[in-house]
GROMACS .gro file of C-alpha atoms in nm:
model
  342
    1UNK     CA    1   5.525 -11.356   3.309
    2UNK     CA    2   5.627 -10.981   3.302
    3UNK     CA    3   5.345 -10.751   3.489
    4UNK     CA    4   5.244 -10.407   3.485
    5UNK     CA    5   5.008 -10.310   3.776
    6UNK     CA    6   4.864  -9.972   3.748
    7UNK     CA    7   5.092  -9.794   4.005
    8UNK     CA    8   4.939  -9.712   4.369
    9UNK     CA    9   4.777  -9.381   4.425
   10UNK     CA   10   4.837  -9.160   4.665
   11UNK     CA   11   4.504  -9.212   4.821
   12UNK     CA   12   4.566  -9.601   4.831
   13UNK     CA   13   4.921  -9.538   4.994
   14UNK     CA   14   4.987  -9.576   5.329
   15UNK     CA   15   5.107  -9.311   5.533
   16UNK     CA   16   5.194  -9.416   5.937
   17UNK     CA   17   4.962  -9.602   5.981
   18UNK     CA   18   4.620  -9.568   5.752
   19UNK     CA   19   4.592  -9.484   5.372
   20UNK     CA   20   4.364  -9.149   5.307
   21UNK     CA   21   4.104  -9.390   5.202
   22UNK     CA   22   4.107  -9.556   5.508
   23UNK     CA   23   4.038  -9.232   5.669
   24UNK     CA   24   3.769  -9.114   5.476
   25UNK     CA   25   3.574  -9.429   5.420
   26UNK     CA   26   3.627  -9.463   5.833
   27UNK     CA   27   3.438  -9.131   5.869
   28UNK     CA   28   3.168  -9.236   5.619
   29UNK     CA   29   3.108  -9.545   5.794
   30UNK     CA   30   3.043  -9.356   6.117
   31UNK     CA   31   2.847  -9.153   5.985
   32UNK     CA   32   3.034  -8.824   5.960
   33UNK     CA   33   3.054  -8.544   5.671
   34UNK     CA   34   3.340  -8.533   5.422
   35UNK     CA   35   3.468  -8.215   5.279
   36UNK     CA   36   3.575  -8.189   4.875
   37UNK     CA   37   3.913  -8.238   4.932
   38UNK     CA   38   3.815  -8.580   5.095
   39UNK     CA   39   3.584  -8.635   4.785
   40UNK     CA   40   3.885  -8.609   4.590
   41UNK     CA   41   4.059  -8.896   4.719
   42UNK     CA   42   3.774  -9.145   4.667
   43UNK     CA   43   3.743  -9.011   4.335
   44UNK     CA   44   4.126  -9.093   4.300
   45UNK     CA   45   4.064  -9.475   4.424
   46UNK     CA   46   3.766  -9.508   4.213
   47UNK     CA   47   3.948  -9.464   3.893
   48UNK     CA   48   4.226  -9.688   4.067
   49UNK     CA   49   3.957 -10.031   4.075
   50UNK     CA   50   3.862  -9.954   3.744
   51UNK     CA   51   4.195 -10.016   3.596
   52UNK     CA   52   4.345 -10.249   3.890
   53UNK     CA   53   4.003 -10.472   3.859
   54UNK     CA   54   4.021 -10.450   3.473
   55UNK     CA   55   4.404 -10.555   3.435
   56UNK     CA   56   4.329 -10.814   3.665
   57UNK     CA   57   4.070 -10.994   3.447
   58UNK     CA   58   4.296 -10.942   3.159
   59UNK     CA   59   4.574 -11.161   3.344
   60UNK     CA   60   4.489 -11.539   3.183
   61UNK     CA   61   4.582 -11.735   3.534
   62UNK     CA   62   4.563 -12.016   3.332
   63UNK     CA   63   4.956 -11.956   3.242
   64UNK     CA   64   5.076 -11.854   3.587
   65UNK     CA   65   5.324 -11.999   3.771
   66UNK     CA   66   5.418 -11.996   4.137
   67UNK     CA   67   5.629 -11.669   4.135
   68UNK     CA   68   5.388 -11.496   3.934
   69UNK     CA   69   5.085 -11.577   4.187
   70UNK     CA   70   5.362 -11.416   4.409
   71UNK     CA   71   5.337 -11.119   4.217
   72UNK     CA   72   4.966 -11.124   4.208
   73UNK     CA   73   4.923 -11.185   4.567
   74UNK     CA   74   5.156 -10.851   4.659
   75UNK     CA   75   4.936 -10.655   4.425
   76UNK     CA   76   4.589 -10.777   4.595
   77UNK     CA   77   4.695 -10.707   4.886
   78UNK     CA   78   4.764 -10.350   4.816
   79UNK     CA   79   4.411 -10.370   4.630
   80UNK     CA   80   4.212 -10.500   4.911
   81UNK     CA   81   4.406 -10.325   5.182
   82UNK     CA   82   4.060 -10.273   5.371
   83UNK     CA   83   3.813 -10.553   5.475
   84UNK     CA   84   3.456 -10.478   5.422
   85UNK     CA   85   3.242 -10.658   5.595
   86UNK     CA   86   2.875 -10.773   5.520
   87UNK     CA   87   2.686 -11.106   5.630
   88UNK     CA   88   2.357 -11.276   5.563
   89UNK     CA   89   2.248 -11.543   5.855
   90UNK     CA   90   2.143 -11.907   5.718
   91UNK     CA   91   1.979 -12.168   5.880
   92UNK     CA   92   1.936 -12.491   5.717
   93UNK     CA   93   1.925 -12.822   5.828
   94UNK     CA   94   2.114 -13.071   5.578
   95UNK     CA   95   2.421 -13.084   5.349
   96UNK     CA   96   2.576 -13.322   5.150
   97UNK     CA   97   2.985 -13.385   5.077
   98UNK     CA   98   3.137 -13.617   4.862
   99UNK     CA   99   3.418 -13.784   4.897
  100UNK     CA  100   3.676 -14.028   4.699
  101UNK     CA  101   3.786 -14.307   4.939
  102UNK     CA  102   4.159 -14.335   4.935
  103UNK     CA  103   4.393 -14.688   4.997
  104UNK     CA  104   4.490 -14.436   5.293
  105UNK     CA  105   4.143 -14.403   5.459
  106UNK     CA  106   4.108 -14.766   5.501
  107UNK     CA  107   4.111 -15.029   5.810
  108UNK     CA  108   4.068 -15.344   5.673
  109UNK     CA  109   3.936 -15.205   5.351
  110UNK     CA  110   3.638 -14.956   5.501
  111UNK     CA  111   3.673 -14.606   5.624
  112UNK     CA  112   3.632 -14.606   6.013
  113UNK     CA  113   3.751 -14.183   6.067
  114UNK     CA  114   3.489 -13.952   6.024
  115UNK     CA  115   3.773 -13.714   5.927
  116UNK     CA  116   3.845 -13.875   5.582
  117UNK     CA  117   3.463 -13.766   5.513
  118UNK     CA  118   3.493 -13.384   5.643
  119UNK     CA  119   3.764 -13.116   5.513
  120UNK     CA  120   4.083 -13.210   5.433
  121UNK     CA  121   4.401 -13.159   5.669
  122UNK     CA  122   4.547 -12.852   5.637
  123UNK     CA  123   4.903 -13.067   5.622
  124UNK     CA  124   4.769 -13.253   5.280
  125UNK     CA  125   4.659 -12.953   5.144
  126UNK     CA  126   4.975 -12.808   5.137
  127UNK     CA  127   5.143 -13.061   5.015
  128UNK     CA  128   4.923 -13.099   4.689
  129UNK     CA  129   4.953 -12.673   4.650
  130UNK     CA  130   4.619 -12.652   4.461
  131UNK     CA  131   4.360 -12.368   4.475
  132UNK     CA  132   3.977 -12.373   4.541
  133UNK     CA  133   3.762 -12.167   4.459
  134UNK     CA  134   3.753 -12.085   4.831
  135UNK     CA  135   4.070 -12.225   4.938
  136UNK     CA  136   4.467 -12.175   4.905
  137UNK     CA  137   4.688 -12.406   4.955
  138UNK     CA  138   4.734 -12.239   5.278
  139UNK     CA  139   4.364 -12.305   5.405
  140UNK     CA  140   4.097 -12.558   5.420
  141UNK     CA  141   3.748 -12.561   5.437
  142UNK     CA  142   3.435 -12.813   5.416
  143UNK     CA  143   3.317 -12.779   5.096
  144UNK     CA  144   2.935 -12.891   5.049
  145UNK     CA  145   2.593 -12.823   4.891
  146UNK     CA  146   2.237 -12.825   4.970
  147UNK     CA  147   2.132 -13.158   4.711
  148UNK     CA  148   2.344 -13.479   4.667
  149UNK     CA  149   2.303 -13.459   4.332
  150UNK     CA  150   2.458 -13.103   4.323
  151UNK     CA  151   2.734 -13.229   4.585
  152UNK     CA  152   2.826 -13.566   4.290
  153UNK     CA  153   2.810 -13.252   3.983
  154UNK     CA  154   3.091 -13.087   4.182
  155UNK     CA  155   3.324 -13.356   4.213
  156UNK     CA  156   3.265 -13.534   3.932
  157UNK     CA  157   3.388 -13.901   4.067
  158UNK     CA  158   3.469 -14.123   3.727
  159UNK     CA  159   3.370 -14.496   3.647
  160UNK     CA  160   3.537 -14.739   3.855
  161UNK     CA  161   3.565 -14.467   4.166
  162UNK     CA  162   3.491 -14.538   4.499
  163UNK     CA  163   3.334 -14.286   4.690
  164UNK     CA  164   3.089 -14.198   5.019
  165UNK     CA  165   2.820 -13.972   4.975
  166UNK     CA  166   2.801 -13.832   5.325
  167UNK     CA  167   2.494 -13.670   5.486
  168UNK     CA  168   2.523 -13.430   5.743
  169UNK     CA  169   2.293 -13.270   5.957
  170UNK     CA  170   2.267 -12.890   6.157
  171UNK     CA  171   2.060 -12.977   6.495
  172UNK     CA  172   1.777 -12.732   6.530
  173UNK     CA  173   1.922 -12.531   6.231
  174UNK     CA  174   2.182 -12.395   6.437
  175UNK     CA  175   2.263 -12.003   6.237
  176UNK     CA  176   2.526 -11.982   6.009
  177UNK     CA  177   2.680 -11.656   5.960
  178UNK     CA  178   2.785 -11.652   5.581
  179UNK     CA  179   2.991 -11.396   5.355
  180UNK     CA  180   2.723 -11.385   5.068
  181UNK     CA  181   2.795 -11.366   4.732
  182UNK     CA  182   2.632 -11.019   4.586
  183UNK     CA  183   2.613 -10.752   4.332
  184UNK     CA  184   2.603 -10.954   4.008
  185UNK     CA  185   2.309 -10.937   3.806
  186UNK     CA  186   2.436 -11.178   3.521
  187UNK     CA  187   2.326 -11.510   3.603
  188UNK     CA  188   2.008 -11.680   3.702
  189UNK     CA  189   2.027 -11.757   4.067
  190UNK     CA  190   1.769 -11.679   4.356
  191UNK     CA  191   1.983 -11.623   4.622
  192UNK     CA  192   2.207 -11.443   4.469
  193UNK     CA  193   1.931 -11.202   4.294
  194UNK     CA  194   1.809 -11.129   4.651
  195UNK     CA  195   2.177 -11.063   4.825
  196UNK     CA  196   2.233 -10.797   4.539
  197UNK     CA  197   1.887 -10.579   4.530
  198UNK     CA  198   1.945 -10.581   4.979
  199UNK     CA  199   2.287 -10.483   4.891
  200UNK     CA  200   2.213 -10.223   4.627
  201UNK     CA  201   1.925 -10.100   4.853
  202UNK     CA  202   2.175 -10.047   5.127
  203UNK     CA  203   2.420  -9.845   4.901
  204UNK     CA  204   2.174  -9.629   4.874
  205UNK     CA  205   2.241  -9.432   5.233
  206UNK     CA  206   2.601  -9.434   5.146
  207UNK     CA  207   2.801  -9.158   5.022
  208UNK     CA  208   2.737  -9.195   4.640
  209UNK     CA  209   3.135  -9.231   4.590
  210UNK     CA  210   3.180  -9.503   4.864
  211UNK     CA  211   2.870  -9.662   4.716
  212UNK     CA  212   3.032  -9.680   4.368
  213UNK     CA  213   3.401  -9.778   4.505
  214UNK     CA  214   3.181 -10.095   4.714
  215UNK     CA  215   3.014 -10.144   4.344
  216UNK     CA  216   3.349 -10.193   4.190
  217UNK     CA  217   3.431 -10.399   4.419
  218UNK     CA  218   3.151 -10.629   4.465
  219UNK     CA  219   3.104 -10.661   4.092
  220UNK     CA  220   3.467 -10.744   4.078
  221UNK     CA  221   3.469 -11.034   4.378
  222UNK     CA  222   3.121 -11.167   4.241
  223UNK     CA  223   3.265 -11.226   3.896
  224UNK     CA  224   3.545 -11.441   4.049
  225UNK     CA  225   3.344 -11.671   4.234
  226UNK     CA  226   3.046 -11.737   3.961
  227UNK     CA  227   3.300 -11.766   3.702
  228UNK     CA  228   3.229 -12.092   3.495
  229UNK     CA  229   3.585 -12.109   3.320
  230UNK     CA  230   3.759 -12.440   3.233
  231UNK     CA  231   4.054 -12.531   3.468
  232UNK     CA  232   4.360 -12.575   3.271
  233UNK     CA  233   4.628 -12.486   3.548
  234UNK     CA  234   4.787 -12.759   3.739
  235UNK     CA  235   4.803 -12.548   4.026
  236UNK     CA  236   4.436 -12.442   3.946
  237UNK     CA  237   4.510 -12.085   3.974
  238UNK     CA  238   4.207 -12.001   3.796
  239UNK     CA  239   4.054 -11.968   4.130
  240UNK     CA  240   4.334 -11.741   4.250
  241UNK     CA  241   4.125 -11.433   4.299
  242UNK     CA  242   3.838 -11.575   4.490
  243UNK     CA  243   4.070 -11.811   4.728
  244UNK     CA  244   4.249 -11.512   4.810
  245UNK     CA  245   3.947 -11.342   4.905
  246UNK     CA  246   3.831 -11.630   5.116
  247UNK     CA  247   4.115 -11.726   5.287
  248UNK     CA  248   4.085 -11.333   5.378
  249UNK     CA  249   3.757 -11.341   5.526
  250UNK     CA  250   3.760 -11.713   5.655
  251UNK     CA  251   4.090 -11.611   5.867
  252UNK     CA  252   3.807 -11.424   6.050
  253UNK     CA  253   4.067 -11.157   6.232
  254UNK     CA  254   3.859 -10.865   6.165
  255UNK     CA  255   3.723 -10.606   6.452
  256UNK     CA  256   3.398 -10.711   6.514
  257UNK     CA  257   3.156 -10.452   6.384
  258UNK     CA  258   2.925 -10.364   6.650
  259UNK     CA  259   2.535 -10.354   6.490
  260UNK     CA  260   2.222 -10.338   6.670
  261UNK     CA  261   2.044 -10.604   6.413
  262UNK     CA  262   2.308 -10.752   6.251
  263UNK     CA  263   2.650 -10.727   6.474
  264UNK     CA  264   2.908 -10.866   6.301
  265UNK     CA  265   3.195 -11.097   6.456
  266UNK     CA  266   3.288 -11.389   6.275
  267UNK     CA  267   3.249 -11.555   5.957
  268UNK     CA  268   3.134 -11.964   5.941
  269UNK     CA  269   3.091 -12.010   5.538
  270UNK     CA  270   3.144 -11.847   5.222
  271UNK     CA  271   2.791 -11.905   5.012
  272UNK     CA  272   2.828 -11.924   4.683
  273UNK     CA  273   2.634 -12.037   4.321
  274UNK     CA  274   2.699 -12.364   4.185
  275UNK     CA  275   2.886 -12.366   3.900
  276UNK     CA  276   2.830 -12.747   3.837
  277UNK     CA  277   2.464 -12.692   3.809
  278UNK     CA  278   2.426 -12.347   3.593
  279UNK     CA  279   2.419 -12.169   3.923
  280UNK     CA  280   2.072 -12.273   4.025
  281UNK     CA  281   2.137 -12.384   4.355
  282UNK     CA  282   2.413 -12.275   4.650
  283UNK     CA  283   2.698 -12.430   4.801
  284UNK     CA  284   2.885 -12.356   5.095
  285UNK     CA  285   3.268 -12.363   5.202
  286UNK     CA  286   3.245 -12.395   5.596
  287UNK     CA  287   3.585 -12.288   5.824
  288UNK     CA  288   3.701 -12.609   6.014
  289UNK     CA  289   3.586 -12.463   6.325
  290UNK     CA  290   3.223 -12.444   6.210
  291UNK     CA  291   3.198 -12.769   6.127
  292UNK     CA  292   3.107 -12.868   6.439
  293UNK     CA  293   2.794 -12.732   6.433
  294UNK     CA  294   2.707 -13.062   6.164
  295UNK     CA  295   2.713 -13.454   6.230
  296UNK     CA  296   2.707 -13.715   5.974
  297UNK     CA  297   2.339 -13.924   5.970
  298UNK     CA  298   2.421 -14.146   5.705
  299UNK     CA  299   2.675 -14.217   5.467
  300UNK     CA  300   2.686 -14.501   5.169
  301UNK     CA  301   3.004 -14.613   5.017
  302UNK     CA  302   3.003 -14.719   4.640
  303UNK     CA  303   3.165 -14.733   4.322
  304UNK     CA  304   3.034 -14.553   4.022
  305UNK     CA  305   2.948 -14.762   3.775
  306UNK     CA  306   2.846 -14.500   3.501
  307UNK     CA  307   2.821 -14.101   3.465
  308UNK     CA  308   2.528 -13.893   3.334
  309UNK     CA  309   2.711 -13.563   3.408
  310UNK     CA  310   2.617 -13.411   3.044
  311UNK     CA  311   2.240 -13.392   3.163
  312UNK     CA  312   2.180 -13.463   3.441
  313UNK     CA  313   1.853 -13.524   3.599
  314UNK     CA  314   1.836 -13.377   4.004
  315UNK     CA  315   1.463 -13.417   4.054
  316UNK     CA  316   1.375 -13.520   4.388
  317UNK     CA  317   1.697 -13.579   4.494
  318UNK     CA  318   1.811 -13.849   4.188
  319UNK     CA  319   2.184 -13.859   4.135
  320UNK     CA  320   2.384 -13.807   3.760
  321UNK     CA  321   2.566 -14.162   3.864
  322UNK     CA  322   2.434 -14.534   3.877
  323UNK     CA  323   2.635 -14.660   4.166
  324UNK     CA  324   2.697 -15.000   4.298
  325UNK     CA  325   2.622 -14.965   4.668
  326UNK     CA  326   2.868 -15.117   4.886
  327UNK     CA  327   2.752 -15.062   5.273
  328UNK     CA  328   2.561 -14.790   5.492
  329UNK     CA  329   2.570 -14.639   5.787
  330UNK     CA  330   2.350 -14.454   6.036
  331UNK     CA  331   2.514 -14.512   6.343
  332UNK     CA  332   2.860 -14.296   6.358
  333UNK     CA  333   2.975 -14.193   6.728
  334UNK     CA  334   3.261 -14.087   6.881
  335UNK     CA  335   3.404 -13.992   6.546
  336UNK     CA  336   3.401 -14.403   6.435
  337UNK     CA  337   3.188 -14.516   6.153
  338UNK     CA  338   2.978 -14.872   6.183
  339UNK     CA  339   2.888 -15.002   5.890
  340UNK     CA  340   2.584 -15.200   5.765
  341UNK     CA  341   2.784 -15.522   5.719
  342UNK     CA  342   3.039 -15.508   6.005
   0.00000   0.00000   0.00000
């Protein structure tokens, strides 16, 4: 695939060490005047995300192969050359993962490793080279949601699957510092509705121009990760954009930003809106390291034994599946599942 990336500006290029937008959007965040020359140079990056953001969207990912996500990789990183850093604090108390029980997993045909029911090894995901929509190939995370239901509606296991349903609880609703989701005002979600009027509210005491280059590239991000697109790639490089982003954030090697409310120094999740359910609930994609902060309560094994994915009914937590239940288990410790029929 032959590419033409609107060319680097001189305000996006780097000089020794910084770009001049690094400079002057340093200055602004500590609170410091900028003169019209410095103006000028946002101005200059401004019109820069316009067209990057917009040739970006017109790139159908669909058709790419592994050198062009090359390509495309190089060119976000000159793109997002500077992290910007904003959090919202969760607390919550359950989630829910699904997960397809491989020949693999098994001792004497039942999963005994609590790993086979959390994220994936980095080594297997790797090897299979397929994007997430927070995840490349290069990362993994624990992917879950708030409702069972929601957590099947992701996955979609088929007839004749086996799978655990997994329930996992946060103690005392330990705080989970998330990378929210924000500035997109064209779907129907709560969350997401509140995390872009506090972040338009906030651009308000920025510099109008840094407010509109963060607008650009907000909207931009927030597009990526509510995008409800059919996945046609092997590679799934549909999700190229947001995985990027996430691996980006997740990698968590940012200065900490020091805030008298709100001090910033690691990320533990990316929240984000359900795509399997029209975007009316959240689910999160939690770094490995964060994952501690859960424990599986109970898990059931079963095989589906028919779908009802087209529309589905959630209400107090019912399931789009009829499954035939094989075992339970409440009583997992020291990483070793015991199951109701052992």
């Amino acid at each position: 695939m032959n590419f033409n990336f609107p060319c680097l500006p001189p305000a996006k290029t780097y000089g020794e060490m910084t770009t001049p937008e690094q400079d002057v959007t340093m200055k602004l965040v500590q609170r410091k005047q900028i003169n019209k020359q410095e103006e000028a140079i946002l101005i200059e990056s401004i019109e820069f995300y316009k067209n990057a953001f917009a040739y970006l969207k017109s790139i159908d990912l669909s058709l790419v192969n592994e050198n062009d996500a090359d390509k495309i990789i190089g060119f976000l990183k000159s793109v997002f050359n500077m992290q910007i850093t904003i959090q919202n604090k969760i607390n919550f108390y359950n989630v829910f993962r699904v997960t397809t029980v491989k020949d693999t997993f098994l001792e004497n045909g039942k999963v005994r490793d609590v790993g086979f029911i959390s994220y994936p090894p980095q080594q297997i995901i790797e090897q299979h080279g397929v994007y997430g929509r927070c995840n490349s190939p290069k990362s993994t995370v624990f992917y879950c949601a708030f409702e069972p239901g929601v957590a099947i509606l992701e996955t979609k296991p088929q007839v004749g699957q086996r799978i655990i349903i997994a329930h996992w609880h946060n103690d005392n609703a330990k705080d989970f510092i998330s990378y929210p989701i924000a500035n997109n005002k064209t779907i129907d979600n709560e969350s997401l509705k509140a995390a872009t009027k506090a972040f338009q509210d906030r651009m308000q005491y920025n510099h109008p121009l840094f407010a509109k280059i963060l607008d650009l590239y907000f909207d931009f991000l927030s597009s990526e990760f509510v995008k409800d697109i059919e996945i046609n790639n092997p590679k799934k490089y549909e999700y190229l954009y947001s995985a990027f982003f996430s691996d980006w954030m997740l990698e968590n090697k940012f200065k900490p930003v020091d805030h008298p409310v709100e001090p910033i120094k690691h990320y533990d999740c990316v929240i984000y809106p359900s795509i399997a359910i029209n975007h009316k609930s959240e689910n999160l994609a939690i770094v490995p390291s964060s994952v501690s902060k859960l424990r599986p309560i109970f898990l059931e094994d079963s095989i589906v034994v028919k779908t009802m994915y087209d529309n589905p009914d959630l209400t107090n937590n019912k399931l789009p599946i009829v499954r035939q239940v094989l075992r339970k288990s409440t009583k997992i410790e020291n990483n070793r599942i015991s199951w109701s029929d052992d």
